JSON list of C-alpha atoms in Angstrom, two decimals:
[
{"chain": "C", "resi": 309, "resn": "UNK", "atom": "CA", "xyz": [74.29, 14.60, 40.54]},
{"chain": "C", "resi": 310, "resn": "UNK", "atom": "CA", "xyz": [72.93, 11.11, 40.16]},
{"chain": "C", "resi": 311, "resn": "UNK", "atom": "CA", "xyz": [72.24, 8.75, 37.30]},
{"chain": "C", "resi": 312, "resn": "UNK", "atom": "CA", "xyz": [68.97, 6.86, 36.91]},
{"chain": "C", "resi": 313, "resn": "UNK", "atom": "CA", "xyz": [70.39, 3.88, 35.04]},
{"chain": "C", "resi": 314, "resn": "UNK", "atom": "CA", "xyz": [67.29, 3.23, 32.92]},
{"chain": "C", "resi": 315, "resn": "UNK", "atom": "CA", "xyz": [64.15, 5.18, 32.19]},
{"chain": "C", "resi": 316, "resn": "UNK", "atom": "CA", "xyz": [61.22, 4.50, 34.48]},
{"chain": "C", "resi": 317, "resn": "UNK", "atom": "CA", "xyz": [59.12, 2.84, 31.79]},
{"chain": "C", "resi": 318, "resn": "UNK", "atom": "CA", "xyz": [61.68, 0.05, 31.42]},
{"chain": "C", "resi": 319, "resn": "UNK", "atom": "CA", "xyz": [62.25, -0.33, 35.15]},
{"chain": "C", "resi": 320, "resn": "UNK", "atom": "CA", "xyz": [58.52, -0.80, 35.69]},
{"chain": "C", "resi": 321, "resn": "UNK", "atom": "CA", "xyz": [58.03, -3.28, 32.88]},
{"chain": "C", "resi": 322, "resn": "UNK", "atom": "CA", "xyz": [57.37, -6.29, 35.13]},
{"chain": "C", "resi": 323, "resn": "UNK", "atom": "CA", "xyz": [54.71, -4.29, 37.00]},
{"chain": "C", "resi": 324, "resn": "UNK", "atom": "CA", "xyz": [53.19, -2.46, 34.07]},
{"chain": "C", "resi": 325, "resn": "UNK", "atom": "CA", "xyz": [52.51, -5.41, 31.78]},
{"chain": "C", "resi": 326, "resn": "UNK", "atom": "CA", "xyz": [48.91, -5.78, 33.04]},
{"chain": "C", "resi": 327, "resn": "UNK", "atom": "CA", "xyz": [48.36, -2.02, 32.67]},
{"chain": "C", "resi": 328, "resn": "UNK", "atom": "CA", "xyz": [50.05, -1.88, 29.28]},
{"chain": "C", "resi": 329, "resn": "UNK", "atom": "CA", "xyz": [48.08, -4.80, 27.89]},
{"chain": "C", "resi": 330, "resn": "UNK", "atom": "CA", "xyz": [44.84, -3.24, 29.09]},
{"chain": "C", "resi": 331, "resn": "UNK", "atom": "CA", "xyz": [45.74, -0.20, 26.98]},
{"chain": "C", "resi": 332, "resn": "UNK", "atom": "CA", "xyz": [46.37, -2.51, 24.02]},
{"chain": "C", "resi": 333, "resn": "UNK", "atom": "CA", "xyz": [50.01, -1.53, 23.68]},
{"chain": "C", "resi": 334, "resn": "UNK", "atom": "CA", "xyz": [52.61, -4.13, 22.70]},
{"chain": "C", "resi": 335, "resn": "UNK", "atom": "CA", "xyz": [55.69, -4.66, 24.82]},
{"chain": "C", "resi": 336, "resn": "UNK", "atom": "CA", "xyz": [58.64, -6.99, 24.91]},
{"chain": "C", "resi": 337, "resn": "UNK", "atom": "CA", "xyz": [58.56, -9.41, 27.82]},
{"chain": "C", "resi": 338, "resn": "UNK", "atom": "CA", "xyz": [61.66, -8.92, 29.96]},
{"chain": "C", "resi": 339, "resn": "UNK", "atom": "CA", "xyz": [62.14, -11.23, 32.93]},
{"chain": "C", "resi": 340, "resn": "UNK", "atom": "CA", "xyz": [62.69, -9.67, 36.33]},
{"chain": "C", "resi": 341, "resn": "UNK", "atom": "CA", "xyz": [66.03, -11.51, 36.60]},
{"chain": "C", "resi": 342, "resn": "UNK", "atom": "CA", "xyz": [67.30, -10.03, 33.29]},
{"chain": "C", "resi": 343, "resn": "UNK", "atom": "CA", "xyz": [66.17, -6.58, 34.40]},
{"chain": "C", "resi": 344, "resn": "UNK", "atom": "CA", "xyz": [67.99, -6.96, 37.72]},
{"chain": "C", "resi": 345, "resn": "UNK", "atom": "CA", "xyz": [71.17, -8.11, 36.01]},
{"chain": "C", "resi": 346, "resn": "UNK", "atom": "CA", "xyz": [71.00, -5.20, 33.59]},
{"chain": "C", "resi": 347, "resn": "UNK", "atom": "CA", "xyz": [70.55, -2.68, 36.41]},
{"chain": "C", "resi": 348, "resn": "UNK", "atom": "CA", "xyz": [73.38, -4.25, 38.41]},
{"chain": "C", "resi": 349, "resn": "UNK", "atom": "CA", "xyz": [75.80, -4.28, 35.48]},
{"chain": "C", "resi": 350, "resn": "UNK", "atom": "CA", "xyz": [75.04, -0.65, 34.64]},
{"chain": "C", "resi": 351, "resn": "UNK", "atom": "CA", "xyz": [75.49, 0.39, 38.26]},
{"chain": "C", "resi": 352, "resn": "UNK", "atom": "CA", "xyz": [78.84, -1.45, 38.38]},
{"chain": "C", "resi": 353, "resn": "UNK", "atom": "CA", "xyz": [79.98, 0.27, 35.16]},
{"chain": "C", "resi": 354, "resn": "UNK", "atom": "CA", "xyz": [79.01, 3.72, 36.44]},
{"chain": "C", "resi": 355, "resn": "UNK", "atom": "CA", "xyz": [80.68, 3.13, 39.81]},
{"chain": "C", "resi": 356, "resn": "UNK", "atom": "CA", "xyz": [83.83, 1.85, 38.08]},
{"chain": "C", "resi": 357, "resn": "UNK", "atom": "CA", "xyz": [83.97, 4.93, 35.86]},
{"chain": "C", "resi": 358, "resn": "UNK", "atom": "CA", "xyz": [83.32, 7.34, 38.75]},
{"chain": "C", "resi": 359, "resn": "UNK", "atom": "CA", "xyz": [83.34, 5.90, 42.29]},
{"chain": "C", "resi": 360, "resn": "UNK", "atom": "CA", "xyz": [81.72, 9.10, 43.59]},
{"chain": "C", "resi": 361, "resn": "UNK", "atom": "CA", "xyz": [78.72, 8.81, 41.26]},
{"chain": "C", "resi": 362, "resn": "UNK", "atom": "CA", "xyz": [75.38, 7.94, 42.81]},
{"chain": "C", "resi": 363, "resn": "UNK", "atom": "CA", "xyz": [73.27, 5.42, 40.91]},
{"chain": "C", "resi": 364, "resn": "UNK", "atom": "CA", "xyz": [69.57, 4.64, 41.17]},
{"chain": "C", "resi": 365, "resn": "UNK", "atom": "CA", "xyz": [66.66, 3.34, 39.12]},
{"chain": "C", "resi": 366, "resn": "UNK", "atom": "CA", "xyz": [63.13, 4.67, 39.11]},
{"chain": "C", "resi": 367, "resn": "UNK", "atom": "CA", "xyz": [60.30, 2.55, 40.50]},
{"chain": "C", "resi": 368, "resn": "UNK", "atom": "CA", "xyz": [56.55, 2.98, 40.33]},
{"chain": "C", "resi": 369, "resn": "UNK", "atom": "CA", "xyz": [56.11, 3.80, 44.02]},
{"chain": "C", "resi": 370, "resn": "UNK", "atom": "CA", "xyz": [57.72, 3.12, 47.43]},
{"chain": "C", "resi": 371, "resn": "UNK", "atom": "CA", "xyz": [56.19, -0.38, 47.81]},
{"chain": "C", "resi": 372, "resn": "UNK", "atom": "CA", "xyz": [58.54, -1.48, 45.00]},
{"chain": "C", "resi": 373, "resn": "UNK", "atom": "CA", "xyz": [61.52, -0.43, 47.12]},
{"chain": "C", "resi": 374, "resn": "UNK", "atom": "CA", "xyz": [60.26, -2.18, 50.23]},
{"chain": "C", "resi": 375, "resn": "UNK", "atom": "CA", "xyz": [59.80, -5.59, 51.76]},
{"chain": "C", "resi": 376, "resn": "UNK", "atom": "CA", "xyz": [57.50, -4.21, 54.49]},
{"chain": "C", "resi": 377, "resn": "UNK", "atom": "CA", "xyz": [55.03, -6.95, 55.32]},
{"chain": "C", "resi": 378, "resn": "UNK", "atom": "CA", "xyz": [52.20, -4.56, 56.22]},
{"chain": "C", "resi": 379, "resn": "UNK", "atom": "CA", "xyz": [51.79, -3.88, 52.49]},
{"chain": "C", "resi": 380, "resn": "UNK", "atom": "CA", "xyz": [50.93, -7.50, 51.65]},
{"chain": "C", "resi": 381, "resn": "UNK", "atom": "CA", "xyz": [47.16, -7.80, 51.43]},
{"chain": "C", "resi": 382, "resn": "UNK", "atom": "CA", "xyz": [46.58, -4.08, 52.01]},
{"chain": "C", "resi": 383, "resn": "UNK", "atom": "CA", "xyz": [47.27, -3.04, 48.43]},
{"chain": "C", "resi": 384, "resn": "UNK", "atom": "CA", "xyz": [46.31, -6.25, 46.62]},
{"chain": "C", "resi": 385, "resn": "UNK", "atom": "CA", "xyz": [43.96, -4.33, 44.31]},
{"chain": "C", "resi": 386, "resn": "UNK", "atom": "CA", "xyz": [47.07, -2.45, 43.14]},
{"chain": "C", "resi": 387, "resn": "UNK", "atom": "CA", "xyz": [49.76, -5.13, 43.51]},
{"chain": "C", "resi": 388, "resn": "UNK", "atom": "CA", "xyz": [49.45, -8.62, 44.97]},
{"chain": "C", "resi": 389, "resn": "UNK", "atom": "CA", "xyz": [53.17, -9.12, 45.61]},
{"chain": "C", "resi": 390, "resn": "UNK", "atom": "CA", "xyz": [54.88, -5.82, 46.48]},
{"chain": "C", "resi": 391, "resn": "UNK", "atom": "CA", "xyz": [58.59, -6.40, 46.99]},
{"chain": "C", "resi": 392, "resn": "UNK", "atom": "CA", "xyz": [61.95, -4.75, 46.62]},
{"chain": "C", "resi": 393, "resn": "UNK", "atom": "CA", "xyz": [63.53, -5.99, 43.41]},
{"chain": "C", "resi": 394, "resn": "UNK", "atom": "CA", "xyz": [66.53, -3.67, 43.62]},
{"chain": "C", "resi": 395, "resn": "UNK", "atom": "CA", "xyz": [67.92, -4.25, 47.11]},
{"chain": "C", "resi": 396, "resn": "UNK", "atom": "CA", "xyz": [71.56, -5.32, 47.25]},
{"chain": "C", "resi": 397, "resn": "UNK", "atom": "CA", "xyz": [70.48, -8.87, 48.13]},
{"chain": "C", "resi": 398, "resn": "UNK", "atom": "CA", "xyz": [67.98, -9.11, 45.25]},
{"chain": "C", "resi": 399, "resn": "UNK", "atom": "CA", "xyz": [70.45, -7.76, 42.70]},
{"chain": "C", "resi": 400, "resn": "UNK", "atom": "CA", "xyz": [73.05, -10.30, 43.89]},
{"chain": "C", "resi": 401, "resn": "UNK", "atom": "CA", "xyz": [70.46, -13.10, 43.86]},
{"chain": "C", "resi": 402, "resn": "UNK", "atom": "CA", "xyz": [69.82, -12.42, 40.16]},
{"chain": "C", "resi": 403, "resn": "UNK", "atom": "CA", "xyz": [73.32, -13.80, 39.44]},
{"chain": "C", "resi": 404, "resn": "UNK", "atom": "CA", "xyz": [73.04, -16.98, 41.53]},
{"chain": "C", "resi": 405, "resn": "UNK", "atom": "CA", "xyz": [73.27, -20.13, 39.46]},
{"chain": "C", "resi": 406, "resn": "UNK", "atom": "CA", "xyz": [71.36, -23.37, 40.08]},
{"chain": "C", "resi": 407, "resn": "UNK", "atom": "CA", "xyz": [74.35, -24.85, 41.92]},
{"chain": "C", "resi": 408, "resn": "UNK", "atom": "CA", "xyz": [74.34, -21.87, 44.31]},
{"chain": "C", "resi": 409, "resn": "UNK", "atom": "CA", "xyz": [77.48, -20.19, 42.99]},
{"chain": "C", "resi": 410, "resn": "UNK", "atom": "CA", "xyz": [77.56, -16.68, 41.58]},
{"chain": "C", "resi": 411, "resn": "UNK", "atom": "CA", "xyz": [77.51, -16.44, 37.82]},
{"chain": "C", "resi": 412, "resn": "UNK", "atom": "CA", "xyz": [79.34, -14.11, 35.48]},
{"chain": "C", "resi": 413, "resn": "UNK", "atom": "CA", "xyz": [78.57, -10.42, 35.72]},
{"chain": "C", "resi": 414, "resn": "UNK", "atom": "CA", "xyz": [78.19, -9.89, 39.47]},
{"chain": "C", "resi": 415, "resn": "UNK", "atom": "CA", "xyz": [80.62, -7.25, 40.75]},
{"chain": "C", "resi": 416, "resn": "UNK", "atom": "CA", "xyz": [82.18, -8.87, 43.81]},
{"chain": "C", "resi": 417, "resn": "UNK", "atom": "CA", "xyz": [83.43, -5.45, 44.95]},
{"chain": "C", "resi": 418, "resn": "UNK", "atom": "CA", "xyz": [79.80, -4.38, 45.47]},
{"chain": "C", "resi": 419, "resn": "UNK", "atom": "CA", "xyz": [79.69, -1.77, 42.71]},
{"chain": "C", "resi": 420, "resn": "UNK", "atom": "CA", "xyz": [76.63, -3.36, 41.11]},
{"chain": "C", "resi": 421, "resn": "UNK", "atom": "CA", "xyz": [74.20, -1.99, 43.66]},
{"chain": "C", "resi": 422, "resn": "UNK", "atom": "CA", "xyz": [72.11, 1.16, 43.93]},
{"chain": "C", "resi": 423, "resn": "UNK", "atom": "CA", "xyz": [73.05, 4.06, 46.19]},
{"chain": "C", "resi": 424, "resn": "UNK", "atom": "CA", "xyz": [69.46, 5.14, 46.87]},
{"chain": "C", "resi": 425, "resn": "UNK", "atom": "CA", "xyz": [65.94, 4.45, 45.65]},
{"chain": "C", "resi": 426, "resn": "UNK", "atom": "CA", "xyz": [63.92, 6.72, 43.36]},
{"chain": "C", "resi": 427, "resn": "UNK", "atom": "CA", "xyz": [60.24, 5.85, 43.81]},
{"chain": "C", "resi": 428, "resn": "UNK", "atom": "CA", "xyz": [57.63, 7.89, 41.99]},
{"chain": "C", "resi": 429, "resn": "UNK", "atom": "CA", "xyz": [54.76, 9.75, 43.62]},
{"chain": "C", "resi": 430, "resn": "UNK", "atom": "CA", "xyz": [51.85, 9.30, 41.24]},
{"chain": "C", "resi": 431, "resn": "UNK", "atom": "CA", "xyz": [48.32, 8.71, 42.54]},
{"chain": "C", "resi": 432, "resn": "UNK", "atom": "CA", "xyz": [46.60, 5.41, 41.77]},
{"chain": "C", "resi": 433, "resn": "UNK", "atom": "CA", "xyz": [43.83, 7.12, 39.83]},
{"chain": "C", "resi": 434, "resn": "UNK", "atom": "CA", "xyz": [40.32, 6.30, 40.99]},
{"chain": "C", "resi": 435, "resn": "UNK", "atom": "CA", "xyz": [41.54, 4.61, 44.17]},
{"chain": "C", "resi": 436, "resn": "UNK", "atom": "CA", "xyz": [42.26, 7.21, 46.86]},
{"chain": "C", "resi": 437, "resn": "UNK", "atom": "CA", "xyz": [42.39, 4.55, 49.59]},
{"chain": "C", "resi": 438, "resn": "UNK", "atom": "CA", "xyz": [45.24, 2.76, 47.76]},
{"chain": "C", "resi": 439, "resn": "UNK", "atom": "CA", "xyz": [46.96, 6.06, 46.92]},
{"chain": "C", "resi": 440, "resn": "UNK", "atom": "CA", "xyz": [47.10, 6.84, 50.64]},
{"chain": "C", "resi": 441, "resn": "UNK", "atom": "CA", "xyz": [49.07, 3.59, 51.17]},
{"chain": "C", "resi": 442, "resn": "UNK", "atom": "CA", "xyz": [51.47, 3.81, 48.20]},
{"chain": "C", "resi": 443, "resn": "UNK", "atom": "CA", "xyz": [52.21, 7.52, 47.86]},
{"chain": "C", "resi": 444, "resn": "UNK", "atom": "CA", "xyz": [55.30, 9.10, 49.40]},
{"chain": "C", "resi": 445, "resn": "UNK", "atom": "CA", "xyz": [53.16, 12.20, 49.92]},
{"chain": "C", "resi": 446, "resn": "UNK", "atom": "CA", "xyz": [51.02, 10.21, 52.37]},
{"chain": "C", "resi": 447, "resn": "UNK", "atom": "CA", "xyz": [53.37, 7.61, 53.89]},
{"chain": "C", "resi": 448, "resn": "UNK", "atom": "CA", "xyz": [56.70, 8.37, 55.61]},
{"chain": "C", "resi": 449, "resn": "UNK", "atom": "CA", "xyz": [59.76, 6.58, 54.26]},
{"chain": "C", "resi": 450, "resn": "UNK", "atom": "CA", "xyz": [60.33, 4.93, 57.67]},
{"chain": "C", "resi": 451, "resn": "UNK", "atom": "CA", "xyz": [56.98, 3.15, 57.44]},
{"chain": "C", "resi": 452, "resn": "UNK", "atom": "CA", "xyz": [58.15, 1.38, 54.27]},
{"chain": "C", "resi": 453, "resn": "UNK", "atom": "CA", "xyz": [61.23, 0.13, 56.16]},
{"chain": "C", "resi": 454, "resn": "UNK", "atom": "CA", "xyz": [63.51, 1.12, 53.30]},
{"chain": "C", "resi": 455, "resn": "UNK", "atom": "CA", "xyz": [67.10, -0.08, 53.54]},
{"chain": "C", "resi": 456, "resn": "UNK", "atom": "CA", "xyz": [68.43, 2.95, 51.61]},
{"chain": "C", "resi": 457, "resn": "UNK", "atom": "CA", "xyz": [67.54, 6.63, 51.35]},
{"chain": "C", "resi": 458, "resn": "UNK", "atom": "CA", "xyz": [64.83, 7.52, 48.83]},
{"chain": "C", "resi": 459, "resn": "UNK", "atom": "CA", "xyz": [64.41, 10.51, 46.53]},
{"chain": "C", "resi": 460, "resn": "UNK", "atom": "CA", "xyz": [61.00, 10.91, 44.91]},
{"chain": "C", "resi": 461, "resn": "UNK", "atom": "CA", "xyz": [62.15, 10.93, 41.30]},
{"chain": "C", "resi": 462, "resn": "UNK", "atom": "CA", "xyz": [58.86, 11.72, 39.56]},
{"chain": "C", "resi": 463, "resn": "UNK", "atom": "CA", "xyz": [55.45, 12.95, 40.62]},
{"chain": "C", "resi": 464, "resn": "UNK", "atom": "CA", "xyz": [52.29, 14.50, 39.28]},
{"chain": "C", "resi": 465, "resn": "UNK", "atom": "CA", "xyz": [50.69, 17.83, 40.16]},
{"chain": "C", "resi": 466, "resn": "UNK", "atom": "CA", "xyz": [48.09, 15.84, 42.13]},
{"chain": "C", "resi": 467, "resn": "UNK", "atom": "CA", "xyz": [48.72, 13.80, 45.28]},
{"chain": "C", "resi": 468, "resn": "UNK", "atom": "CA", "xyz": [45.34, 12.07, 44.94]},
{"chain": "C", "resi": 469, "resn": "UNK", "atom": "CA", "xyz": [42.30, 12.23, 42.68]},
{"chain": "C", "resi": 470, "resn": "UNK", "atom": "CA", "xyz": [40.90, 15.16, 44.61]},
{"chain": "C", "resi": 471, "resn": "UNK", "atom": "CA", "xyz": [44.00, 16.84, 46.05]},
{"chain": "C", "resi": 472, "resn": "UNK", "atom": "CA", "xyz": [46.49, 19.06, 44.21]},
{"chain": "C", "resi": 473, "resn": "UNK", "atom": "CA", "xyz": [50.19, 19.08, 45.05]},
{"chain": "C", "resi": 474, "resn": "UNK", "atom": "CA", "xyz": [50.92, 22.10, 47.25]},
{"chain": "C", "resi": 475, "resn": "UNK", "atom": "CA", "xyz": [54.05, 23.66, 48.73]},
{"chain": "C", "resi": 476, "resn": "UNK", "atom": "CA", "xyz": [53.10, 22.04, 52.06]},
{"chain": "C", "resi": 477, "resn": "UNK", "atom": "CA", "xyz": [53.01, 18.55, 50.48]},
{"chain": "C", "resi": 478, "resn": "UNK", "atom": "CA", "xyz": [56.37, 19.23, 48.86]},
{"chain": "C", "resi": 479, "resn": "UNK", "atom": "CA", "xyz": [58.00, 20.43, 52.10]},
{"chain": "C", "resi": 480, "resn": "UNK", "atom": "CA", "xyz": [56.46, 17.62, 54.15]},
{"chain": "C", "resi": 481, "resn": "UNK", "atom": "CA", "xyz": [57.92, 15.09, 51.70]},
{"chain": "C", "resi": 482, "resn": "UNK", "atom": "CA", "xyz": [61.39, 15.73, 53.09]},
{"chain": "C", "resi": 483, "resn": "UNK", "atom": "CA", "xyz": [60.72, 17.49, 56.41]},
{"chain": "C", "resi": 484, "resn": "UNK", "atom": "CA", "xyz": [58.21, 15.05, 57.90]},
{"chain": "C", "resi": 485, "resn": "UNK", "atom": "CA", "xyz": [58.15, 12.02, 55.61]},
{"chain": "C", "resi": 486, "resn": "UNK", "atom": "CA", "xyz": [61.91, 11.46, 55.47]},
{"chain": "C", "resi": 487, "resn": "UNK", "atom": "CA", "xyz": [62.55, 11.44, 51.72]},
{"chain": "C", "resi": 488, "resn": "UNK", "atom": "CA", "xyz": [65.61, 13.10, 50.18]},
{"chain": "C", "resi": 489, "resn": "UNK", "atom": "CA", "xyz": [65.18, 16.42, 48.40]},
{"chain": "C", "resi": 490, "resn": "UNK", "atom": "CA", "xyz": [65.60, 19.34, 50.77]},
{"chain": "C", "resi": 491, "resn": "UNK", "atom": "CA", "xyz": [67.95, 21.27, 48.47]},
{"chain": "C", "resi": 492, "resn": "UNK", "atom": "CA", "xyz": [65.30, 21.36, 45.73]},
{"chain": "C", "resi": 493, "resn": "UNK", "atom": "CA", "xyz": [62.39, 21.97, 48.05]},
{"chain": "C", "resi": 494, "resn": "UNK", "atom": "CA", "xyz": [64.14, 24.78, 49.91]},
{"chain": "C", "resi": 495, "resn": "UNK", "atom": "CA", "xyz": [64.74, 26.80, 46.76]},
{"chain": "C", "resi": 496, "resn": "UNK", "atom": "CA", "xyz": [61.17, 28.09, 46.45]},
{"chain": "C", "resi": 497, "resn": "UNK", "atom": "CA", "xyz": [58.05, 28.28, 48.54]},
{"chain": "C", "resi": 498, "resn": "UNK", "atom": "CA", "xyz": [56.08, 26.36, 45.92]},
{"chain": "C", "resi": 499, "resn": "UNK", "atom": "CA", "xyz": [56.27, 22.87, 44.44]},
{"chain": "C", "resi": 500, "resn": "UNK", "atom": "CA", "xyz": [58.31, 22.38, 41.26]},
{"chain": "C", "resi": 501, "resn": "UNK", "atom": "CA", "xyz": [56.43, 23.00, 38.05]},
{"chain": "C", "resi": 502, "resn": "UNK", "atom": "CA", "xyz": [57.56, 19.75, 36.43]},
{"chain": "C", "resi": 503, "resn": "UNK", "atom": "CA", "xyz": [58.76, 16.34, 37.47]},
{"chain": "C", "resi": 504, "resn": "UNK", "atom": "CA", "xyz": [62.35, 15.90, 38.58]},
{"chain": "C", "resi": 505, "resn": "UNK", "atom": "CA", "xyz": [64.05, 13.08, 36.67]}
]
């Protein structure tokens, strides 16, 4: 059992603002630093309540769990600055004050960090070439140089504009591509009928 500390819509807010505004929806502007502090504090609270609990937060796709330099410039149509906002170092950095000291709220025992990443596996609709660079169904976890294990937390029934999710895609996600999830995938010889959250 694991806990995704906030729903994916909130965790993606810094990335989705351009998409949301193009749909003419109103949102509240939340700074990345405030989001990181919130995630860290929730993770620390969960770990304090149950040290065996695993904590994560959903992210749009694996590039948002990665600092892999090969992504920079290759997915600029999708995201100009892909980076890992939820690594241990980035969560700690969110509490650093101007004088370099750590501010209130950082858990010095290390409980305010994530145990694994939960990227999503949605296609970038209308852009198959980008989808093939950002989708866990197309890119092995090792290629993203992730510093923690990753479980694909949400996905669609399509792996690209023209390709449906099949049992082979689902099995390859953990067998060949190195993402967590074998217990779920091994239960049936077909992909799940709905997203796992």
